[in-house]
Amino acid sequence: MKNTIEVCFSPHSFPLYPHEECIVVVIDVLRATSSMCTALHYGVEKILPVASIAEARDFQSKGFLVAAERSAHRVDGFDLGNSPFEYMKPGLKGKVIVFTTTNGTQAIRTARDAYKIVIGSFLNLTALCQWLAVQRKNIILLCAGWKDIFNLEDTLCAGAIAAKLDTTGMFETNYDSTLASKSLYEGAKKDMYAFMESSSHFNRLAKLNLQDDIRFCLKADQAPVVPVMEGNYLVPLKK
């Protein structure tokens, strides 16, 4: 019997999906899950995702290094923002980072009752799919979206993951949300940057001169690590 792959387009819809026995892949391409993959790939020890600024400030008061972003801006008074380039610095190796973002960390909180939560992006596409392919579990690809609304980039990434896993012959992907995501990805994959140019979050970030972030986040396999939730922390899956 094959396992299933379904795409949930928004955390708002997630309670409709039976998920307690599923692996949930949280996707926030621009930029939270891309930054998380980059951070762990470059040597950050672990990441504590929290949903609110208040939680983040509480951890900061206890001496934690904190990354905080809202509406694509770094929140004043915190150590780091949400650009993957910030997490390539050698000084972060071995550190623990508390992380809160507009969408990605909210999606992680939403999925907290799942069998297992892992982090997905284009940056870890192949490593993630290789791991998922041997887990023998149903999979929900949870798109973080933008403030609980559908967005394009997360759906494209879900489509890429579903398309790659479909080639294994081990999964059922004939769900409407999965078929739609795969179709979008197939139409976009030759030049995703150009495909994205009219999208809302592309333009939101472009107005802040963050085009380099966008280009990087759309590149496959730049951070081949699988971040997995263990307790309250995201850690890199041990090879």
C-alpha angles and dihedrals in degrees: 000000000000124000120236135243118203129174121219108199097202140015087238089070097042097096088064091066120079098234111155092102096035135096107238117206110201112209126193104154097177092070136307103072090040090054092046092052091047093049095051092042090054093050110274104151099219143337127226108205115206128181104219140050088230091059090047092052090050091055091045090055087057092056101264123145105245134200115196131176134172126178090351094304128108107247112246115257098026129111102235142015134208105280115117089220090067090063097056093076114117090221090072094060111122093010129131113227127196108214133197126169140168096258117356100062090043089056091050089053090049091055095048095118095056123116088247136351122213132172123244135193139139087263093068099028101128097039091048094049093047089055096043092050093066100041098086092216135122111257132216116194103208114200111206091209121182114302091330093313126116116266133189105230097055090048091051090053092048087052091051092051093046092047092051093048091045089065090064091067089223100105142063109229100167095116117120094237091049093046091050092049093049091048092052091049094048089053093048106036098093091063113001093169091060091042090054098048096098095043123112101242093042088058093042090056095039090059086059091050092248097136091124089059090052094049092049095047091054094055117102124236101001092132108031098191131115111222110205131182113247108177106316096336137082110225132173112265110252112245 
